[in-house]
Coordinates of C-alpha atoms in Angstrom, one line a residue:
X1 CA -12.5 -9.4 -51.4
X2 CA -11.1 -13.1 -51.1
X3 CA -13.3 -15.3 -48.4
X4 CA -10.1 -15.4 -46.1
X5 CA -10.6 -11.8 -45.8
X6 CA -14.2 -12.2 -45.6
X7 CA -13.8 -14.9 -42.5
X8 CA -11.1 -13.0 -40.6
X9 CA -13.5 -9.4 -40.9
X10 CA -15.9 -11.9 -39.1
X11 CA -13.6 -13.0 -36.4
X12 CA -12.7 -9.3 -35.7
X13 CA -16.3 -8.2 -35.4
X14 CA -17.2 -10.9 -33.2
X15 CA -13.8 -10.6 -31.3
X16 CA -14.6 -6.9 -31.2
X17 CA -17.9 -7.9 -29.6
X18 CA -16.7 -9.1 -26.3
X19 CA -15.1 -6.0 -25.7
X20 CA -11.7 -7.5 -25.2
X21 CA -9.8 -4.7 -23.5
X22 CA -12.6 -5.1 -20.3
X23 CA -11.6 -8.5 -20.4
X24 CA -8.4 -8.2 -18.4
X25 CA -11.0 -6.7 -15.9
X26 CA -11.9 -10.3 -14.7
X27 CA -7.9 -11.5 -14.9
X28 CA -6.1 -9.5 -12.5
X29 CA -8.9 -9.7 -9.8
X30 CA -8.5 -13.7 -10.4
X31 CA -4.6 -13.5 -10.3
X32 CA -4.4 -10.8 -7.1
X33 CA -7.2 -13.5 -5.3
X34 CA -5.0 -16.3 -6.1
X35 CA -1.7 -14.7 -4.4
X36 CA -3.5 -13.7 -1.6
X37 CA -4.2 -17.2 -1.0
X38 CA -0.4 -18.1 -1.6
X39 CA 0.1 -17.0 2.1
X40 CA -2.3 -19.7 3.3
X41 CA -2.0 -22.8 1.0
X42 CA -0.6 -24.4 -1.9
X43 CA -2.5 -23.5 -5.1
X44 CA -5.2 -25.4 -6.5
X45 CA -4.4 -24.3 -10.6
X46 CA -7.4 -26.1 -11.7
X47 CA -9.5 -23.9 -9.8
X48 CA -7.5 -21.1 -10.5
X49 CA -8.2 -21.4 -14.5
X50 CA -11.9 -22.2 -13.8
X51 CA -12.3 -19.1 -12.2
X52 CA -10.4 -17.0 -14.8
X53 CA -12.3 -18.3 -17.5
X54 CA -15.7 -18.7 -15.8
X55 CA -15.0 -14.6 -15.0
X56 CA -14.1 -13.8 -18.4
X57 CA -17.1 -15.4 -20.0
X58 CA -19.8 -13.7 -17.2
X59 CA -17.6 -10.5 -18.8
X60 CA -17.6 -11.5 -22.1
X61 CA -21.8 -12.1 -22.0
X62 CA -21.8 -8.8 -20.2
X63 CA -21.1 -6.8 -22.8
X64 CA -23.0 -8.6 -25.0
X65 CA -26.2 -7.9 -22.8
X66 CA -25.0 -4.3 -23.0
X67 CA -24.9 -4.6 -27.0
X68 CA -28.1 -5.6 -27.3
X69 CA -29.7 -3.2 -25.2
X70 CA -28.0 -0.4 -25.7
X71 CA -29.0 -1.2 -29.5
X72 CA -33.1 -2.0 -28.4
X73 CA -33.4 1.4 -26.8
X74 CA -31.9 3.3 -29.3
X75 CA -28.7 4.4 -27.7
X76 CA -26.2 3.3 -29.9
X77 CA -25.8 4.7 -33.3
X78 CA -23.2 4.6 -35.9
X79 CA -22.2 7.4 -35.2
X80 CA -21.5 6.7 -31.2
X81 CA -17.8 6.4 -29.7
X82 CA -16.6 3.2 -28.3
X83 CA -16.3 -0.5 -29.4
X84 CA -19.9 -1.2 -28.9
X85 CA -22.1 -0.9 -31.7
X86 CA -21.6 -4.8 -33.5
X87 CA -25.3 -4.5 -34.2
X88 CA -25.8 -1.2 -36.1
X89 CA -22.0 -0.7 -37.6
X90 CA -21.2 -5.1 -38.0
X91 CA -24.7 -5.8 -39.2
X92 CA -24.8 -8.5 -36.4
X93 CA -28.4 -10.0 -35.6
X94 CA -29.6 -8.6 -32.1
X95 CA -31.4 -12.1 -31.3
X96 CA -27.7 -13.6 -32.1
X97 CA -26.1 -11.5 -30.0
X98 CA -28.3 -11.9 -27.1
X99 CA -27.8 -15.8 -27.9
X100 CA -24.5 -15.8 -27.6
X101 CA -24.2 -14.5 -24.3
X102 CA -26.8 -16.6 -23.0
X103 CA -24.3 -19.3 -23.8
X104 CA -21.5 -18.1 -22.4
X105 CA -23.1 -17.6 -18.9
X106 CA -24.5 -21.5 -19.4
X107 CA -20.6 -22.5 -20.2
X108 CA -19.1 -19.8 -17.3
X109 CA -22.6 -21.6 -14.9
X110 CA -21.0 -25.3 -15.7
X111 CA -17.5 -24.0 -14.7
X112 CA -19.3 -22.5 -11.5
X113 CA -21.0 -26.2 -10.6
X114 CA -17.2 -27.5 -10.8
X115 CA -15.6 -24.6 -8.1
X116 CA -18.7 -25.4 -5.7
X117 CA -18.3 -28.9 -6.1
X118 CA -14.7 -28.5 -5.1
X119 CA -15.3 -25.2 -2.7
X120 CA -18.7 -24.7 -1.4
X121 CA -21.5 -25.3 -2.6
X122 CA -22.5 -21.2 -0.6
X123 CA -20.8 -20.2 -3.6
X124 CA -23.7 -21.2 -6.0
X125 CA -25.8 -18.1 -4.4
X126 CA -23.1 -15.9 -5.2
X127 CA -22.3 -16.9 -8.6
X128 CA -26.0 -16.5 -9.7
X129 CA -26.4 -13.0 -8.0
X130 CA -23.1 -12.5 -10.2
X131 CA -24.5 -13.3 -12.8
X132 CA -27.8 -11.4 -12.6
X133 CA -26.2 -8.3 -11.7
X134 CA -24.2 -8.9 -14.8
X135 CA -27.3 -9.1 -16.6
X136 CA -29.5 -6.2 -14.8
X137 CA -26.5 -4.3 -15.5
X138 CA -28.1 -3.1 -19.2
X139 CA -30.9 -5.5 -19.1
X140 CA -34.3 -5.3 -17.0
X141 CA -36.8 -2.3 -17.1
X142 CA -34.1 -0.3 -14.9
X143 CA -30.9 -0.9 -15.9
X144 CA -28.1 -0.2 -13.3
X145 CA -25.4 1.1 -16.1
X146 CA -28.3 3.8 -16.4
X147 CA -28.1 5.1 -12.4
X148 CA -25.7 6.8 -10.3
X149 CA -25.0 3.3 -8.8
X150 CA -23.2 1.8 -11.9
X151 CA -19.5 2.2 -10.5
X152 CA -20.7 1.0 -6.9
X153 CA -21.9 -2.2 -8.5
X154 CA -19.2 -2.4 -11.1
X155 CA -16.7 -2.3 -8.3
X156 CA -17.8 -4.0 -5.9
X157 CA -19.1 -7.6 -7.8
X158 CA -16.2 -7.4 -10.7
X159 CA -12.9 -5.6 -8.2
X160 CA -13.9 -6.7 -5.2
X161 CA -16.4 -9.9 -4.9
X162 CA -14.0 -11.6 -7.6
X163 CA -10.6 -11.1 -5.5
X164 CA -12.5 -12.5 -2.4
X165 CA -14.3 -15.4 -4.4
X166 CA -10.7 -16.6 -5.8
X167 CA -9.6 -16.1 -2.7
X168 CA -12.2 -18.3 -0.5
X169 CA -11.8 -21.0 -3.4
X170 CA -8.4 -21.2 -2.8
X171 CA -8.4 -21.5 1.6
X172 CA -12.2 -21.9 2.3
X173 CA -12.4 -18.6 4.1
X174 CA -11.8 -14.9 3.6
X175 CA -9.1 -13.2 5.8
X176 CA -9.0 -9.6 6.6
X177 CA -5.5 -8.9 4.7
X178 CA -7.9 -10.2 1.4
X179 CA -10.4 -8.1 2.1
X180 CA -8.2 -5.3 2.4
X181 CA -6.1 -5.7 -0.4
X182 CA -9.3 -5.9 -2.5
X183 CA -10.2 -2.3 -2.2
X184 CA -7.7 -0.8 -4.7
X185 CA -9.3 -3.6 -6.7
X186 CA -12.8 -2.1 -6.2
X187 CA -11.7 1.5 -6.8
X188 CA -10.0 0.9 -10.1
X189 CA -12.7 -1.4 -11.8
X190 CA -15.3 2.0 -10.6
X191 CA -12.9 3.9 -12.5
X192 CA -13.3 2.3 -15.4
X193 CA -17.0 2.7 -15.6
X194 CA -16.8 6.4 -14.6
X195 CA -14.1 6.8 -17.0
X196 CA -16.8 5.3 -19.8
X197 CA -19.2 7.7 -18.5
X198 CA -17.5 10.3 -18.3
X199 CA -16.4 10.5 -22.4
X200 CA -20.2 9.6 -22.9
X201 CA -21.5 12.3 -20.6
X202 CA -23.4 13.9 -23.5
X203 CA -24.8 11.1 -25.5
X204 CA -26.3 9.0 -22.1
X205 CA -27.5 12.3 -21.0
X206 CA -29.3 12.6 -24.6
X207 CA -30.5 8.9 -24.3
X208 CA -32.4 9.4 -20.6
X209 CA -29.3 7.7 -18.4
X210 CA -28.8 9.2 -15.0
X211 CA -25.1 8.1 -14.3
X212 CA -23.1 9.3 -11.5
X213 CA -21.2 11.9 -13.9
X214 CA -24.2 13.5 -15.2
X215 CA -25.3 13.8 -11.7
X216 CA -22.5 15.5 -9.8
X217 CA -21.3 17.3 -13.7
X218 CA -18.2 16.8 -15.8
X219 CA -15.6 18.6 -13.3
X220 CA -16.7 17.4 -10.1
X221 CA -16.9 13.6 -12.4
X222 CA -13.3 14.5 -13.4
X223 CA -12.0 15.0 -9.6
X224 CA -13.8 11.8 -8.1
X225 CA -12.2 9.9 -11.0
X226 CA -8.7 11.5 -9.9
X227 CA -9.6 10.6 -6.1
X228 CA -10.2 6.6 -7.2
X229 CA -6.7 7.0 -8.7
X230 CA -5.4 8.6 -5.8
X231 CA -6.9 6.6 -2.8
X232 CA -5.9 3.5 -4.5
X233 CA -2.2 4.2 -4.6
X234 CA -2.0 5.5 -1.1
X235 CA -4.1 3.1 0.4
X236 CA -0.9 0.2 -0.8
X237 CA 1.7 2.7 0.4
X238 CA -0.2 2.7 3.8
X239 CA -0.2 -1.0 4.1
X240 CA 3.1 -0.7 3.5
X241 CA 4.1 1.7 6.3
X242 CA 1.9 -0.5 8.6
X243 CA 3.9 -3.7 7.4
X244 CA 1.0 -5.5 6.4
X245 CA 2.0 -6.2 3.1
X246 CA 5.5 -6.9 1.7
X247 CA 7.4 -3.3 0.2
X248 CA 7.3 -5.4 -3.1
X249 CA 4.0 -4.3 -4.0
X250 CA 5.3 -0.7 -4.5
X251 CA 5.9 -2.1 -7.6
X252 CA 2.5 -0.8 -8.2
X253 CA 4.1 2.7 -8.2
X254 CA 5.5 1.8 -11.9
X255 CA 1.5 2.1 -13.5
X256 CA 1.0 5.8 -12.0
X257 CA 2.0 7.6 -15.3
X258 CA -1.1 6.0 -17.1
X259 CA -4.0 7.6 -14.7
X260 CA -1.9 11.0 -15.1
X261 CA -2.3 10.6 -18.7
X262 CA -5.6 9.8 -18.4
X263 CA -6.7 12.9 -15.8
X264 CA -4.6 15.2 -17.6
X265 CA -7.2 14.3 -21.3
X266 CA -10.4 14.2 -19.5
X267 CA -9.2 17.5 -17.6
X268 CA -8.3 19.6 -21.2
X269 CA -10.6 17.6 -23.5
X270 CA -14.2 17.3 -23.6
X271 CA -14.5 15.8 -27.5
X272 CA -15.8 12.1 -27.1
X273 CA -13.1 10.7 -29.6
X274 CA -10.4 13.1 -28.0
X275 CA -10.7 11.8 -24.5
X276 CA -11.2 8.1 -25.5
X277 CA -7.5 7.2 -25.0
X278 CA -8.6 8.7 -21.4
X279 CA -10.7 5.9 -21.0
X280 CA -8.2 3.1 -22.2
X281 CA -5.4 4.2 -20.0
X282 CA -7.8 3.9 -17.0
X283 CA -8.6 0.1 -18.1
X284 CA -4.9 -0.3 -18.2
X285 CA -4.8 1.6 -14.9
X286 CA -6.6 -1.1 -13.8
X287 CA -5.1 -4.3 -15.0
X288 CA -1.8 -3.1 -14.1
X289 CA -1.9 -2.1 -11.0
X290 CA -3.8 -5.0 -9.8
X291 CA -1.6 -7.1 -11.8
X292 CA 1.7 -5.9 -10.6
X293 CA 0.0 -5.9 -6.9
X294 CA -0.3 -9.2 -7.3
X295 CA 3.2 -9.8 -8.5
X296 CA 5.1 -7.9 -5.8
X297 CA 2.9 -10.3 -3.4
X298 CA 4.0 -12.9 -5.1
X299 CA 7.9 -12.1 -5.0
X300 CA 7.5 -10.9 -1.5
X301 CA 6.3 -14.9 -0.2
X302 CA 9.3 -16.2 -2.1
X303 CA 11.6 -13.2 -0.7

């Protein structure tokens, strides 16, 4: 094998490692929060792009953190389903691994001291609980990713708390009609995780985890997973009705065939590598949506 091969197997392990299809997890939030704040003031871009990438490196180092652990207590083997597994597939060093992210939150902390300097400095508080949640999230004696409360946190810090964050950097406070069009937001990011949990039912179940879907079963996993979906589209469709919001963001409509696709696997497949795809189209769910949310609020000031 020729060294250029060599070097670009190495970029995709290590670009592998961040876990890039979570990463458009921390955009849309970033972009929905921004055009939420059209309505009150002209856009600060700066701050825009030090959010979005101060978001996408506390992501990045996330699933780093869950890398290494999952690796130090034995859950991931290379036999286990997913893009994790850098360490015991890649050969990757855990101590590097764990390095890495450590400097990606020190970059994503400098790019936090430049929002509060030009924000509020309040902001510092909630960056760092950010932050440690991102890191209790596999890390610490009782992980959350390892409780029923993993999609609560999940949603709420990475759907929610970043909409209202870009949001409040943008205006200096946080109106109601943010708050509200965060919650689609919050469902969908919940999703994701209970999506992941739900393909690794089995294995976390075998490794000690008490998640959500273990908890309540498969089925009864299946349907709350269908109800995130479900309460998310109807909830814009609502603040439609009740003019809140401009019809534009209907557009949201044009994602719905990729949960279907997504319910309709988990519901006839139970096969780890089968329902996989399952747990892509709800990450796209996500990014979509929010994405085209944001959009249609976009085109609606302009309209």
């Amino acid at each position: 094998m020729s060294h250029e091969l060599q070097t670009d197997k190495g970029w995709r392990i290590w670009w592998k490692l961040t876990r890039p299809h979570t990463l458009t997890a921390s955009f849309a939030p970033v972009f929905l929060g921004t055009m939420i704040a059209l309505y009150y003031t002209n856009i600060n871009w700066l701050l825009f792009f030090a959010m979005l990438f101060a978001c996408l490196l506390i992501q990045a180092a996330t699933n780093m953190f869950n890398e290494y652990y999952d690796f130090a207590r034995g859950l991931d083997s290379e036999k286990s389903v997913g893009i994790g597994g850098a360490i015991v597939r890649n050969g990757v060093k855990p101590k590097t691994v764990l390095q890495l992210a450590l400097l990606l939150y020190g970059i994503a902390a400098l790019l936090g001291i430049y929002i509060c300097y030009e924000s509020s400095w309040m902001l510092l508080i909630v960056g760092a609980l950010s932050m440690l949640i991102g890191y209790l999230y596999t890390g610490g004696p009782y992980p959350i990713a390892y409780t029923p409360f993993g999609e609560l946190f999940s949603g709420v810090f990475m759907g929610m708390l970043i909409v209202l964050i870009s949001v409040y950097i943008q205006i200096g406070t946080v109106p109601n009609f943010a708050i509200l069009l965060s919650v689609p937001s919050a469902l969908l990011v919940a999703a994701i995780m209970l999506s992941n949990n739900i393909r690794d039912l089995v294995e976390d179940e075998e490794g000690g985890r008490k998640t959500m879907a273990i908890l309540v079963g498969r089925k009864n996993a299946v349907t709350i997973l269908a109800s995130y979906f479900v309460i998310s589209y109807l909830w814009i469709i609502a603040l439609v009705i009740l003019q809140i919001i401009t019809p534009w963001t209907l557009l949201v409509l044009l994602s719905i065939k990729k949960p279907m696709h997504a319910l309709k696997l988990f519901r006839e497949k139970d096969n780890p590598l089968e329902v996989a795809p399952g747990m892509k189209d709800t990450a796209l769910t996500n990014t979509i949506f929010v994405f085209l949310l944001g959009i249609g609020l976009l085109i609606g000031f302009y309209i």
